[in-house]
C-alpha positions as protocol buffer text, in pm:
chain_id: "A"
residue {
  index: 1
  type: MET
  ca { x: 11781 y: 10239 z: 10732 }
}
residue {
  index: 2
  type: CYS
  ca { x: 11522 y: 10330 z: 10990 }
}
residue {
  index: 3
  type: ARG
  ca { x: 11188 y: 10402 z: 10827 }
}
residue {
  index: 4
  type: ASN
  ca { x: 11141 y: 10711 z: 11043 }
}
residue {
  index: 5
  type: ILE
  ca { x: 11448 y: 10883 z: 10903 }
}
residue {
  index: 6
  type: HIS
  ca { x: 11351 y: 11081 z: 10596 }
}
residue {
  index: 7
  type: THR
  ca { x: 11551 y: 11250 z: 10324 }
}
residue {
  index: 8
  type: LEU
  ca { x: 11647 y: 11600 z: 10436 }
}
residue {
  index: 9
  type: HIS
  ca { x: 11841 y: 11717 z: 10130 }
}
residue {
  index: 10
  type: ASN
  ca { x: 11704 y: 11938 z: 9853 }
}
residue {
  index: 11
  type: PHE
  ca { x: 11376 y: 12051 z: 10007 }
}
residue {
  index: 12
  type: GLU
  ca { x: 11225 y: 12396 z: 10025 }
}
residue {
  index: 13
  type: PRO
  ca { x: 11231 y: 12516 z: 10293 }
}
residue {
  index: 14
  type: ALA
  ca { x: 11557 y: 12356 z: 10402 }
}
residue {
  index: 15
  type: ALA
  ca { x: 11564 y: 12105 z: 10686 }
}
residue {
  index: 16
  type: SER
  ca { x: 11516 y: 12265 z: 11026 }
}
residue {
  index: 17
  type: GLU
  ca { x: 11736 y: 12205 z: 11328 }
}
residue {
  index: 18
  type: ASP
  ca { x: 11449 y: 12003 z: 11479 }
}
residue {
  index: 19
  type: GLU
  ca { x: 11437 y: 11774 z: 11173 }
}
residue {
  index: 20
  type: VAL
  ca { x: 11813 y: 11724 z: 11179 }
}
residue {
  index: 21
  type: HIS
  ca { x: 11802 y: 11648 z: 11553 }
}
residue {
  index: 22
  type: ALA
  ca { x: 11511 y: 11406 z: 11510 }
}
residue {
  index: 23
  type: ALA
  ca { x: 11700 y: 11217 z: 11238 }
}
residue {
  index: 24
  type: ALA
  ca { x: 12012 y: 11201 z: 11456 }
}
residue {
  index: 25
  type: LEU
  ca { x: 11806 y: 11078 z: 11751 }
}
residue {
  index: 26
  type: GLN
  ca { x: 11644 y: 10805 z: 11541 }
}
residue {
  index: 27
  type: TYR
  ca { x: 11985 y: 10696 z: 11410 }
}
residue {
  index: 28
  type: VAL
  ca { x: 12139 y: 10676 z: 11759 }
}
residue {
  index: 29
  type: ARG
  ca { x: 11835 y: 10491 z: 11892 }
}
residue {
  index: 30
  type: LYS
  ca { x: 11867 y: 10236 z: 11611 }
}
residue {
  index: 31
  type: ILE
  ca { x: 12241 y: 10187 z: 11664 }
}
residue {
  index: 32
  type: ALA
  ca { x: 12207 y: 10170 z: 12044 }
}
residue {
  index: 33
  type: GLY
  ca { x: 11909 y: 9939 z: 12026 }
}
residue {
  index: 34
  type: THR
  ca { x: 11709 y: 10145 z: 12274 }
}
residue {
  index: 35
  type: THR
  ca { x: 11475 y: 10442 z: 12270 }
}
residue {
  index: 36
  type: LYS
  ca { x: 11560 y: 10544 z: 12625 }
}
residue {
  index: 37
  type: PRO
  ca { x: 11913 y: 10487 z: 12752 }
}
residue {
  index: 38
  type: SER
  ca { x: 11991 y: 10401 z: 13112 }
}
residue {
  index: 39
  type: LYS
  ca { x: 12115 y: 10679 z: 13341 }
}
residue {
  index: 40
  type: ALA
  ca { x: 12465 y: 10534 z: 13307 }
}
residue {
  index: 41
  type: ASN
  ca { x: 12451 y: 10572 z: 12928 }
}
residue {
  index: 42
  type: GLN
  ca { x: 12253 y: 10898 z: 12901 }
}
residue {
  index: 43
  type: ALA
  ca { x: 12557 y: 11125 z: 12859 }
}
residue {
  index: 44
  type: ALA
  ca { x: 12710 y: 10908 z: 12586 }
}
residue {
  index: 45
  type: PHE
  ca { x: 12372 y: 10883 z: 12412 }
}
residue {
  index: 46
  type: ASP
  ca { x: 12316 y: 11261 z: 12422 }
}
residue {
  index: 47
  type: HIS
  ca { x: 12670 y: 11329 z: 12303 }
}
residue {
  index: 48
  type: ALA
  ca { x: 12624 y: 11091 z: 12009 }
}
residue {
  index: 49
  type: VAL
  ca { x: 12298 y: 11261 z: 11909 }
}
residue {
  index: 50
  type: ALA
  ca { x: 12467 y: 11602 z: 11917 }
}
residue {
  index: 51
  type: GLU
  ca { x: 12766 y: 11479 z: 11713 }
}
residue {
  index: 52
  type: ILE
  ca { x: 12546 y: 11308 z: 11452 }
}
residue {
  index: 53
  type: ALA
  ca { x: 12325 y: 11618 z: 11421 }
}
residue {
  index: 54
  type: HIS
  ca { x: 12637 y: 11832 z: 11378 }
}
residue {
  index: 55
  type: ALA
  ca { x: 12778 y: 11603 z: 11108 }
}
residue {
  index: 56
  type: THR
  ca { x: 12439 y: 11587 z: 10937 }
}
residue {
  index: 57
  type: ARG
  ca { x: 12414 y: 11966 z: 10922 }
}
residue {
  index: 58
  type: HIS
  ca { x: 12764 y: 11984 z: 10766 }
}
residue {
  index: 59
  type: LEU
  ca { x: 12667 y: 11717 z: 10515 }
}
residue {
  index: 60
  type: LEU
  ca { x: 12351 y: 11899 z: 10414 }
}
residue {
  index: 61
  type: GLU
  ca { x: 12538 y: 12229 z: 10379 }
}
residue {
  index: 62
  type: GLY
  ca { x: 12804 y: 12065 z: 10159 }
}
residue {
  index: 63
  type: LEU
  ca { x: 12575 y: 11876 z: 9921 }
}
residue {
  index: 64
  type: VAL
  ca { x: 12512 y: 12025 z: 9578 }
}
residue {
  index: 65
  type: ALA
  ca { x: 12166 y: 11981 z: 9429 }
}
residue {
  index: 66
  type: VAL
  ca { x: 12138 y: 11937 z: 9052 }
}
residue {
  index: 67
  type: SER
  ca { x: 11759 y: 11944 z: 9048 }
}
residue {
  index: 68
  type: PRO
  ca { x: 11521 y: 12209 z: 9182 }
}
residue {
  index: 69
  type: PRO
  ca { x: 11421 y: 12177 z: 9549 }
}
residue {
  index: 70
  type: LYS
  ca { x: 11119 y: 11960 z: 9625 }
}
residue {
  index: 71
  type: ASN
  ca { x: 10809 y: 12096 z: 9794 }
}
residue {
  index: 72
  type: ARG
  ca { x: 10756 y: 11932 z: 10136 }
}
residue {
  index: 73
  type: GLU
  ca { x: 10378 y: 11932 z: 10119 }
}
residue {
  index: 74
  type: GLU
  ca { x: 10368 y: 11782 z: 9770 }
}
residue {
  index: 75
  type: GLU
  ca { x: 10617 y: 11508 z: 9865 }
}
residue {
  index: 76
  type: ALA
  ca { x: 10420 y: 11429 z: 10184 }
}
residue {
  index: 77
  type: ALA
  ca { x: 10099 y: 11400 z: 9979 }
}
residue {
  index: 78
  type: LYS
  ca { x: 10269 y: 11165 z: 9733 }
}
residue {
  index: 79
  type: ALA
  ca { x: 10401 y: 10948 z: 10017 }
}
residue {
  index: 80
  type: ARG
  ca { x: 10057 y: 10939 z: 10179 }
}
residue {
  index: 81
  type: ALA
  ca { x: 9898 y: 10836 z: 9847 }
}
residue {
  index: 82
  type: ARG
  ca { x: 10156 y: 10557 z: 9801 }
}
residue {
  index: 83
  type: ALA
  ca { x: 10095 y: 10432 z: 10156 }
}
residue {
  index: 84
  type: GLU
  ca { x: 9718 y: 10433 z: 10108 }
}
residue {
  index: 85
  type: LYS
  ca { x: 9748 y: 10255 z: 9773 }
}
residue {
  index: 86
  type: SER
  ca { x: 9968 y: 9986 z: 9924 }
}
residue {
  index: 87
  type: GLY
  ca { x: 9720 y: 9928 z: 10206 }
}
residue {
  index: 88
  type: ARG
  ca { x: 9961 y: 10031 z: 10483 }
}
residue {
  index: 89
  type: TYR
  ca { x: 9735 y: 10314 z: 10597 }
}
residue {
  index: 90
  type: ALA
  ca { x: 9367 y: 10391 z: 10572 }
}
residue {
  index: 91
  type: PRO
  ca { x: 9278 y: 10691 z: 10354 }
}
residue {
  index: 92
  type: ARG
  ca { x: 9223 y: 11021 z: 10536 }
}
residue {
  index: 93
  type: ILE
  ca { x: 8862 y: 11125 z: 10568 }
}
residue {
  index: 94
  type: ALA
  ca { x: 8807 y: 11497 z: 10509 }
}
residue {
  index: 95
  type: SER
  ca { x: 8600 y: 11669 z: 10774 }
}
């Protein structure tokens, strides 16, 4: 799975249309092997992004959560802390 595609299910607030579109775009880019399609492939690329975003929205609407929704800010802070601890990223310096 592409590292830039994040879990969108069971968050409060729910995933926005922009987040769903961004995930679909990352998926299509990965499958197509390009970040910018040629002019000849642009229509097919855009159509695929729209179809994947549509299917993703239906999936998210149909999933049932058995645990309470996660807080986006708290989850982002946890991920940042894990990344800093692993040495992948330098710690943020408060200003």
